Tab-separated table of N, CA and C in Angstrom:
chain	number	residue	atom	x	y	z
W	23	MET	N	46.864	124.756	92.149
W	23	MET	CA	47.079	123.783	91.099
W	23	MET	C	48.325	123.537	90.756
W	24	ALA	N	49.229	124.667	90.684
W	24	ALA	CA	50.491	124.491	90.279
W	24	ALA	C	51.472	123.458	91.414
W	25	PHE	N	51.010	123.729	92.306
W	25	PHE	CA	51.527	122.873	93.601
W	25	PHE	C	51.422	121.261	93.205
W	26	LEU	N	49.978	121.084	92.822
W	26	LEU	CA	49.892	119.484	92.695
W	26	LEU	C	50.629	119.118	91.499
W	27	PHE	N	50.522	120.020	90.468
W	27	PHE	CA	51.420	119.679	89.201
W	27	PHE	C	52.944	119.369	89.510
W	28	CYS	N	53.503	120.353	90.449
W	28	CYS	CA	55.026	120.030	90.693
W	28	CYS	C	55.117	118.734	91.582
W	29	ILE	N	54.026	118.447	92.477
W	29	ILE	CA	54.195	117.123	93.231
W	29	ILE	C	53.930	115.875	92.364
W	30	SER	N	53.135	116.059	91.275
W	30	SER	CA	52.955	114.918	90.372
W	30	SER	C	54.395	114.702	89.567
W	31	LEU	N	54.870	115.895	88.976
W	31	LEU	CA	56.078	115.567	88.306
W	31	LEU	C	57.080	114.979	89.307
W	32	SER	N	57.161	115.474	90.668
W	32	SER	CA	58.377	114.894	91.442
W	32	SER	C	58.165	113.522	91.906
W	33	LEU	N	56.868	113.100	91.615
W	33	LEU	CA	56.502	111.539	91.944
W	33	LEU	C	57.031	110.783	90.770
W	34	LYS	N	56.579	111.372	89.617
W	34	LYS	CA	56.762	110.662	88.245
W	34	LYS	C	58.306	110.430	88.300
W	35	ALA	N	59.171	111.586	88.724
W	35	ALA	CA	60.716	111.442	88.688
W	35	ALA	C	61.172	110.367	89.319
W	36	GLN	N	60.686	110.255	90.836
W	36	GLN	CA	61.025	109.266	91.699
W	36	GLN	C	60.822	107.947	91.176
W	37	GLN	N	59.407	107.725	90.478
W	37	GLN	CA	59.257	106.204	89.910
W	37	GLN	C	60.192	105.893	88.681
W	38	THR	N	60.473	106.983	87.937
W	38	THR	CA	61.373	106.698	87.010
W	38	THR	C	62.831	106.366	87.310
W	39	GLU	N	63.364	107.058	88.599
W	39	GLU	CA	64.526	106.748	89.159
W	39	GLU	C	64.678	105.331	89.661
W	40	LYS	N	63.357	104.725	90.371
W	40	LYS	CA	63.243	103.484	90.855
W	40	LYS	C	63.386	102.543	89.899
W	41	MET	N	62.733	102.939	88.667
W	41	MET	CA	62.706	101.926	87.520
W	41	MET	C	63.975	101.701	87.050
W	42	GLU	N	64.695	102.770	86.883
W	42	GLU	CA	66.202	102.802	86.102
W	42	GLU	C	67.046	101.923	87.336
W	43	ASN	N	66.910	102.382	88.634
W	43	ASN	CA	67.663	101.731	89.519
W	43	ASN	C	67.508	100.053	89.562
W	44	ASN	N	66.078	99.843	89.540
W	44	ASN	CA	65.690	98.459	89.386
W	44	ASN	C	66.397	97.574	88.180
W	45	GLN	N	66.411	98.203	86.980
W	45	GLN	CA	66.769	97.803	85.837
W	45	GLN	C	68.383	97.485	85.927
W	46	GLN	N	68.925	98.551	86.325
W	46	GLN	CA	70.547	98.517	86.666
W	46	GLN	C	70.925	97.263	87.557
W	47	SER	N	70.147	97.144	88.670
W	47	SER	CA	70.260	95.979	89.599
W	47	SER	C	70.049	94.863	89.034
W	48	LYS	N	69.168	94.721	88.016
W	48	LYS	CA	68.739	93.400	87.454
W	48	LYS	C	70.088	93.138	86.405
W	49	MET	N	70.422	94.068	85.735
W	49	MET	CA	71.518	93.940	84.766
W	49	MET	C	72.675	93.465	85.463
W	50	ALA	N	73.069	94.020	86.716
W	50	ALA	CA	73.934	93.806	87.709
W	50	ALA	C	74.093	92.255	88.029
W	51	ILE	N	72.920	91.981	88.447
W	51	ILE	CA	72.515	90.467	88.982
W	51	ILE	C	72.938	89.639	87.889
W	52	THR	N	72.189	89.973	86.653
W	52	THR	CA	72.619	89.006	85.589
W	52	THR	C	73.758	88.750	85.096
W	53	GLN	N	74.602	90.062	85.157
W	53	GLN	CA	75.936	89.841	84.897
W	53	GLN	C	76.687	89.014	85.788
W	54	ALA	N	76.493	89.065	87.218
W	54	ALA	CA	76.934	88.392	88.214
W	54	ALA	C	76.792	86.968	88.156
W	55	LEU	N	75.503	86.659	87.777
W	55	LEU	CA	75.000	85.192	87.562
W	55	LEU	C	75.763	84.593	86.310
W	56	GLU	N	76.059	85.231	85.158
W	56	GLU	CA	76.634	84.776	84.153
W	56	GLU	C	78.121	84.566	84.341
W	57	ASP	N	78.740	85.658	84.896
W	57	ASP	CA	80.242	85.663	84.950
W	57	ASP	C	80.790	84.834	86.248
W	58	TYR	N	80.049	84.741	87.329
W	58	TYR	CA	80.558	83.978	88.398
W	58	TYR	C	79.888	82.856	88.767
W	59	TYR	N	78.568	82.763	88.682
W	59	TYR	CA	77.670	81.564	89.213
W	59	TYR	C	77.898	80.375	88.106
W	60	PHE	N	77.323	80.857	86.884
W	60	PHE	CA	77.295	79.853	86.094
W	60	PHE	C	78.672	79.294	85.469
W	61	LYS	N	79.422	80.210	85.266
W	61	LYS	CA	80.769	79.812	84.899
W	61	LYS	C	81.563	79.212	86.136
W	62	GLY	N	81.529	79.485	87.383
W	62	GLY	CA	81.995	78.919	88.458
W	62	GLY	C	81.694	77.696	88.583
W	63	ILE	N	80.241	77.314	88.344
W	63	ILE	CA	79.820	75.877	88.434
W	63	ILE	C	80.508	75.088	87.294
W	64	TYR	N	80.168	75.780	86.134
W	64	TYR	CA	80.637	75.064	85.028
W	64	TYR	C	81.962	74.583	84.753
W	65	GLU	N	82.997	75.535	85.397
W	65	GLU	CA	84.385	75.218	85.354
W	65	GLU	C	84.802	74.594	86.421
W	66	GLY	N	84.172	74.471	87.475
W	66	GLY	CA	84.503	74.000	88.993
W	66	GLY	C	85.594	75.062	89.673
W	67	ASP	N	85.352	76.291	89.501
W	67	ASP	CA	86.193	77.480	89.962
W	67	ASP	C	85.639	77.949	91.014
W	68	ILE	N	86.214	77.674	92.267
W	68	ILE	CA	85.682	78.035	93.553
W	68	ILE	C	86.139	79.579	93.691
W	69	SER	N	87.084	80.058	93.226
W	69	SER	CA	87.543	81.376	93.488
W	69	SER	C	86.425	82.225	92.639
W	70	ARG	N	85.975	81.898	91.552
W	70	ARG	CA	84.918	82.651	90.801
W	70	ARG	C	83.601	82.581	91.764
W	71	LEU	N	83.255	81.466	92.173
W	71	LEU	CA	82.045	81.397	92.933
W	71	LEU	C	82.081	82.155	94.312
W	72	LYS	N	83.343	82.326	94.922
W	72	LYS	CA	83.453	82.935	96.040
W	72	LYS	C	83.078	84.382	95.729
W	73	GLN	N	83.235	84.835	94.559
W	73	GLN	CA	83.083	86.276	94.341
W	73	GLN	C	81.523	86.469	94.403
W	74	ILE	N	80.729	85.691	94.307
W	74	ILE	CA	79.290	85.973	94.166
W	74	ILE	C	78.401	85.507	95.451
W	75	PHE	N	78.965	84.463	96.049
W	75	PHE	CA	78.397	84.075	97.441
W	75	PHE	C	79.140	84.792	98.655
W	76	HIS	N	78.154	85.232	99.371
W	76	HIS	CA	78.429	85.691	100.629
W	76	HIS	C	79.113	84.644	101.519
W	77	PRO	N	80.028	84.992	102.265
W	77	PRO	CA	80.722	83.818	103.205
W	77	PRO	C	80.017	83.192	104.175
W	78	ASP	N	78.724	83.773	104.502
W	78	ASP	CA	77.752	83.140	105.419
W	78	ASP	C	76.537	82.383	104.893
W	79	THR	N	76.512	82.315	103.241
W	79	THR	CA	75.363	81.393	102.721
W	79	THR	C	75.201	80.149	102.992
W	80	TYR	N	74.240	79.794	103.046
W	80	TYR	CA	73.632	78.417	103.324
W	80	TYR	C	72.857	77.988	102.130
W	81	LEU	N	72.806	76.769	101.908
W	81	LEU	CA	72.235	75.959	100.803
W	81	LEU	C	71.309	74.893	101.123
W	82	TYR	N	70.150	75.164	100.703
W	82	TYR	CA	69.220	74.047	101.043
W	82	TYR	C	68.223	73.530	100.009
W	83	GLY	N	67.798	72.399	100.114
W	83	GLY	CA	66.994	72.088	99.110
W	83	GLY	C	66.708	70.312	99.083
W	84	ASP	N	66.532	69.932	97.925
W	84	ASP	CA	66.452	68.435	97.646
W	84	ASP	C	67.123	67.893	96.358
W	85	ILE	N	67.675	66.918	96.416
W	85	ILE	CA	68.138	66.121	95.306
W	85	ILE	C	67.755	64.765	95.084
W	86	LYS	N	67.093	64.469	94.025
W	86	LYS	CA	66.378	62.962	93.803
W	86	LYS	C	65.547	62.737	95.119
W	87	GLY	N	64.879	63.709	95.749
W	87	GLY	CA	63.967	63.527	96.826
W	87	GLY	C	64.709	63.415	98.149
W	88	GLN	N	66.030	63.714	98.007
W	88	GLN	CA	66.802	63.704	99.426
W	88	GLN	C	66.898	64.966	100.003
W	89	PRO	N	66.882	65.314	101.225
W	89	PRO	CA	67.286	66.559	102.047
W	89	PRO	C	68.672	67.070	101.281
W	90	TYR	N	68.810	68.219	101.312
W	90	TYR	CA	70.131	68.704	100.960
W	90	TYR	C	70.417	70.168	101.684
W	91	ALA	N	71.374	70.031	102.637
W	91	ALA	CA	71.687	71.346	103.524
W	91	ALA	C	73.077	71.469	103.719
W	92	LYS	N	73.835	72.471	103.389
W	92	LYS	CA	75.180	72.617	103.408
W	92	LYS	C	75.545	73.995	103.552
W	93	THR	N	76.740	74.136	104.368
W	93	THR	CA	77.321	75.455	104.514
W	93	THR	C	78.156	75.783	102.962
W	94	LEU	N	78.507	77.243	102.923
W	94	LEU	CA	79.162	77.296	101.642
W	94	LEU	C	80.438	77.005	101.610
W	95	ALA	N	80.971	76.564	102.776
W	95	ALA	CA	82.376	75.999	102.756
W	95	ALA	C	82.371	74.535	102.456
W	96	VAL	N	81.277	73.783	102.698
W	96	VAL	CA	80.951	72.340	102.422
W	96	VAL	C	80.697	72.340	101.014
W	97	TYR	N	79.876	73.191	100.428
W	97	TYR	CA	79.518	73.296	99.054
W	97	TYR	C	80.729	73.603	98.182
W	98	LEU	N	81.522	74.622	98.372
W	98	LEU	CA	82.560	74.899	97.666
W	98	LEU	C	83.693	73.801	97.664
W	99	ASP	N	83.886	72.999	98.772
W	99	ASP	CA	84.963	71.839	98.894
W	99	ASP	C	84.081	70.707	98.034
W	100	GLY	N	82.962	70.453	97.850
W	100	GLY	CA	82.668	69.508	96.894
W	100	GLY	C	82.708	69.760	95.539
W	101	VAL	N	82.339	71.126	95.123
W	101	VAL	CA	82.842	71.678	93.852
W	101	VAL	C	84.191	71.399	93.542
W	102	ALA	N	85.125	71.684	94.578
W	102	ALA	CA	86.681	71.727	94.108
W	102	ALA	C	87.017	70.286	93.907
W	103	ASN	N	86.414	69.329	94.608
W	103	ASN	CA	86.779	67.867	94.514
W	103	ASN	C	85.943	67.066	93.603
W	104	ARG	N	85.366	67.525	92.760
W	104	ARG	CA	84.436	66.896	91.718
W	104	ARG	C	85.118	67.106	90.356
W	105	GLN	N	84.724	66.257	89.537
W	105	GLN	CA	85.102	66.706	88.066
W	105	GLN	C	84.220	67.696	87.596
W	106	SER	N	84.591	68.735	87.136
W	106	SER	CA	83.795	69.930	86.573
W	106	SER	C	82.823	69.474	85.447
W	107	PRO	N	81.734	70.150	85.143
W	107	PRO	CA	81.160	69.607	83.939
W	107	PRO	C	81.927	70.093	82.838
W	108	LYS	N	82.590	71.088	82.733
W	108	LYS	CA	83.542	71.312	81.540
W	108	LYS	C	84.580	70.324	81.339
W	109	ASP	N	85.255	69.574	82.464
W	109	ASP	CA	86.098	68.690	82.083
W	109	ASP	C	85.362	67.370	81.764
W	110	SER	N	84.291	67.146	82.286
W	110	SER	CA	83.449	65.928	81.781
W	110	SER	C	83.068	65.749	80.553
W	111	GLY	N	83.014	66.943	79.823
W	111	GLY	CA	82.666	66.902	78.382
W	111	GLY	C	81.131	66.680	78.274
W	112	LYS	N	80.342	66.833	79.335
W	112	LYS	CA	78.887	66.585	79.468
W	112	LYS	C	78.191	68.098	79.330
W	113	PRO	N	77.048	68.006	78.693
W	113	PRO	CA	76.395	69.362	78.437
W	113	PRO	C	76.248	69.858	79.806
W	114	PHE	N	76.215	71.344	79.591
W	114	PHE	CA	75.863	72.181	80.717
W	114	PHE	C	75.110	73.472	80.325
W	115	LYS	N	73.895	73.751	81.056
W	115	LYS	CA	73.307	74.970	80.789
W	115	LYS	C	72.838	75.765	81.885
W	116	GLY	N	73.265	77.077	81.958
W	116	GLY	CA	72.516	77.679	82.972
W	116	GLY	C	71.764	78.913	82.449
W	117	SER	N	70.625	78.942	82.970
W	117	SER	CA	69.929	80.176	82.536
W	117	SER	C	68.813	80.635	83.482
W	118	ILE	N	68.576	82.027	83.250
W	118	ILE	CA	67.973	82.742	84.328
W	118	ILE	C	66.430	82.861	83.967
W	119	ILE	N	65.728	82.521	84.824
W	119	ILE	CA	64.103	82.404	84.554
W	119	ILE	C	63.625	83.734	85.070
W	120	SER	N	63.983	84.187	86.130
W	120	SER	CA	63.512	85.693	86.606
W	120	SER	C	64.347	86.090	87.556
W	121	ILE	N	64.240	87.558	87.683
W	121	ILE	CA	64.906	88.405	88.718
W	121	ILE	C	63.926	89.355	89.365
W	122	ASP	N	63.748	89.380	90.486
W	122	ASP	CA	62.831	90.355	91.281
W	122	ASP	C	63.686	91.104	92.215
W	123	VAL	N	63.729	92.452	92.044
W	123	VAL	CA	64.508	93.266	92.848
W	123	VAL	C	63.517	94.313	93.768
W	124	ILE	N	63.840	94.241	95.160
W	124	ILE	CA	63.269	95.449	95.814
W	124	ILE	C	64.365	95.928	96.730
W	125	ASN	N	64.412	97.281	96.374
W	125	ASN	CA	65.596	97.972	96.877
W	125	ASN	C	66.926	97.296	97.010
W	126	SER	N	67.339	96.813	98.180
W	126	SER	CA	68.700	96.104	98.115
W	126	SER	C	68.721	94.744	98.379
W	127	ILE	N	67.561	94.083	98.234
W	127	ILE	CA	67.420	92.549	98.169
W	127	ILE	C	66.712	92.263	96.656
W	128	ALA	N	66.925	90.769	96.600
W	128	ALA	CA	66.259	90.492	95.078
W	128	ALA	C	66.413	88.833	95.294
W	129	ILE	N	65.598	88.257	94.526
W	129	ILE	CA	65.349	86.811	94.146
W	129	ILE	C	65.485	86.572	92.723
W	130	ALA	N	66.560	85.736	92.537
W	130	ALA	CA	66.683	85.338	91.036
W	130	ALA	C	66.211	83.705	90.923
W	131	LYS	N	65.525	83.415	90.082
W	131	LYS	CA	65.281	81.983	89.768
W	131	LYS	C	66.133	81.453	88.513
W	132	ALA	N	66.754	80.505	88.617
W	132	ALA	CA	67.712	80.006	87.640
W	132	ALA	C	67.399	78.475	87.278
W	133	GLN	N	67.827	77.989	86.318
W	133	GLN	CA	67.898	76.452	86.164
W	133	GLN	C	69.198	76.110	85.691
W	134	VAL	N	69.623	75.045	86.133
W	134	VAL	CA	71.000	74.779	85.671
W	134	VAL	C	70.988	73.270	85.251
W	135	GLN	N	71.504	72.878	83.968
W	135	GLN	CA	71.309	71.538	83.593
W	135	GLN	C	72.902	71.012	83.922
W	136	MET	N	73.227	69.973	84.396
W	136	MET	CA	74.484	69.486	84.367
W	136	MET	C	74.472	67.855	84.765
W	137	TYR	N	75.545	67.166	84.251
W	137	TYR	CA	75.302	65.728	84.414
W	137	TYR	C	73.959	65.209	84.178
W	138	GLU	N	73.478	64.351	85.076
W	138	GLU	CA	72.019	63.975	84.712
W	138	GLU	C	70.961	64.809	85.652
W	139	PHE	N	71.458	65.868	86.092
W	139	PHE	CA	70.290	66.625	86.912
W	139	PHE	C	69.839	67.949	86.067
W	140	VAL	N	68.706	68.325	86.611
W	140	VAL	CA	68.165	69.689	86.221
W	140	VAL	C	67.674	70.437	87.477
W	141	TYR	N	68.276	71.298	87.631
W	141	TYR	CA	67.994	71.910	89.189
W	141	TYR	C	67.383	73.333	88.909
W	142	VAL	N	66.438	73.631	89.799
W	142	VAL	CA	65.795	74.732	89.831
W	142	VAL	C	66.513	75.490	91.109
W	143	ASP	N	67.174	76.632	90.726
W	143	ASP	CA	67.680	77.437	91.984
W	143	ASP	C	66.894	78.618	92.336
W	144	LEU	N	66.684	78.793	93.642
W	144	LEU	CA	65.936	80.116	94.054
W	144	LEU	C	67.232	80.763	94.998
W	145	LEU	N	67.778	81.799	94.470
W	145	LEU	CA	68.797	82.587	94.893
W	145	LEU	C	68.614	84.009	95.587
W	146	SER	N	68.555	83.999	96.854
W	146	SER	CA	68.538	85.168	97.402
W	146	SER	C	69.675	86.162	97.240
W	147	PHE	N	69.605	87.304	97.046
W	147	PHE	CA	70.757	88.299	96.859
W	147	PHE	C	70.579	89.562	97.877
W	148	HIS	N	71.540	90.024	98.246
W	148	HIS	CA	71.431	91.207	99.061
W	148	HIS	C	72.781	92.196	98.454
W	149	GLN	N	72.512	93.461	98.297
W	149	GLN	CA	73.466	94.438	97.838
W	149	GLN	C	74.130	94.919	99.066
W	150	ILE	N	75.504	94.561	98.920
W	150	ILE	CA	76.371	95.136	100.220
W	150	ILE	C	77.523	96.044	99.529
W	151	ASN	N	77.602	97.238	100.020
W	151	ASN	CA	78.476	98.069	99.639
W	151	ASN	C	78.657	98.389	97.929
W	152	GLY	N	77.374	98.125	97.467
W	152	GLY	CA	77.047	98.346	96.172
W	152	GLY	C	77.338	97.092	95.224
W	153	LYS	N	77.764	95.913	95.819
W	153	LYS	CA	77.873	94.664	95.086
W	153	LYS	C	76.905	93.844	95.379
W	154	TRP	N	76.233	92.915	94.532
W	154	TRP	CA	75.349	91.829	94.860
W	154	TRP	C	76.023	90.590	95.107
W	155	PHE	N	75.297	90.105	96.216
W	155	PHE	CA	75.901	88.744	96.929
W	155	PHE	C	74.868	87.717	96.861
W	156	ILE	N	74.997	86.531	96.447
W	156	ILE	CA	74.176	85.502	96.906
W	156	ILE	C	74.027	85.195	98.474
W	157	VAL	N	73.157	85.170	99.350
W	157	VAL	CA	73.228	85.086	100.817
W	157	VAL	C	72.446	83.913	100.900
W	158	ASN	N	71.653	83.350	100.268
W	158	ASN	CA	70.866	82.081	100.630
W	158	ASN	C	70.695	81.418	99.174
W	159	LYS	N	70.921	80.025	99.145
W	159	LYS	CA	70.472	79.210	97.755
W	159	LYS	C	69.600	78.038	98.180
W	160	MET	N	68.490	78.118	97.377
W	160	MET	CA	67.424	76.885	97.680
W	160	MET	C	67.522	76.241	96.387
W	161	LEU	N	67.652	74.857	96.289
W	161	LEU	CA	67.562	74.234	95.058
W	161	LEU	C	66.723	72.969	95.109
W	162	SER	N	66.103	72.471	93.875
W	162	SER	CA	65.519	71.225	93.842
W	162	SER	C	65.881	70.548	92.309
W	163	ASP	N	66.167	69.341	92.380
W	163	ASP	CA	66.372	68.637	91.336
W	163	ASP	C	65.096	68.204	90.712
W	164	ILE	N	64.721	68.818	89.519
W	164	ILE	CA	63.490	68.533	88.558
W	164	ILE	C	63.471	67.380	87.668
W	165	ALA	N	64.722	66.954	87.515
W	165	ALA	CA	64.973	65.945	86.447
W	165	ALA	C	64.112	64.779	87.008
W	166	GLU	N	63.513	63.785	85.956
W	166	GLU	CA	62.671	62.595	86.163
W	166	GLU	C	63.488	61.474	85.651
């Protein structure tokens, strides 16, 4: 009986540890999205964006019904050569809808409102050497 009690306590401790790690991961991803992703897009700051995107990231989706597929380099070049939402004076809002973490991978669902667009972004994350990176971005323009 004491053996089963010890196993039960051990399992409960492992579950508590996983939940705490999951919460820490969600907080780290939230902070990265706010500090690097949203601010980088808003300010047009590619050095900030490079801190959250893995260099091999691909971006896929659709904008106004048209297919969208880019390498990270092409995406960052576009950000660098456009007027940033900050400089345009137009409204910008980035918000996190959800974050799901499983061990060293995660999916974040975000919404970004800028210019005449409202995007839903599905961002795949991978934790590499203790840091969370976006390794894939899928997006769709939902503005009508």
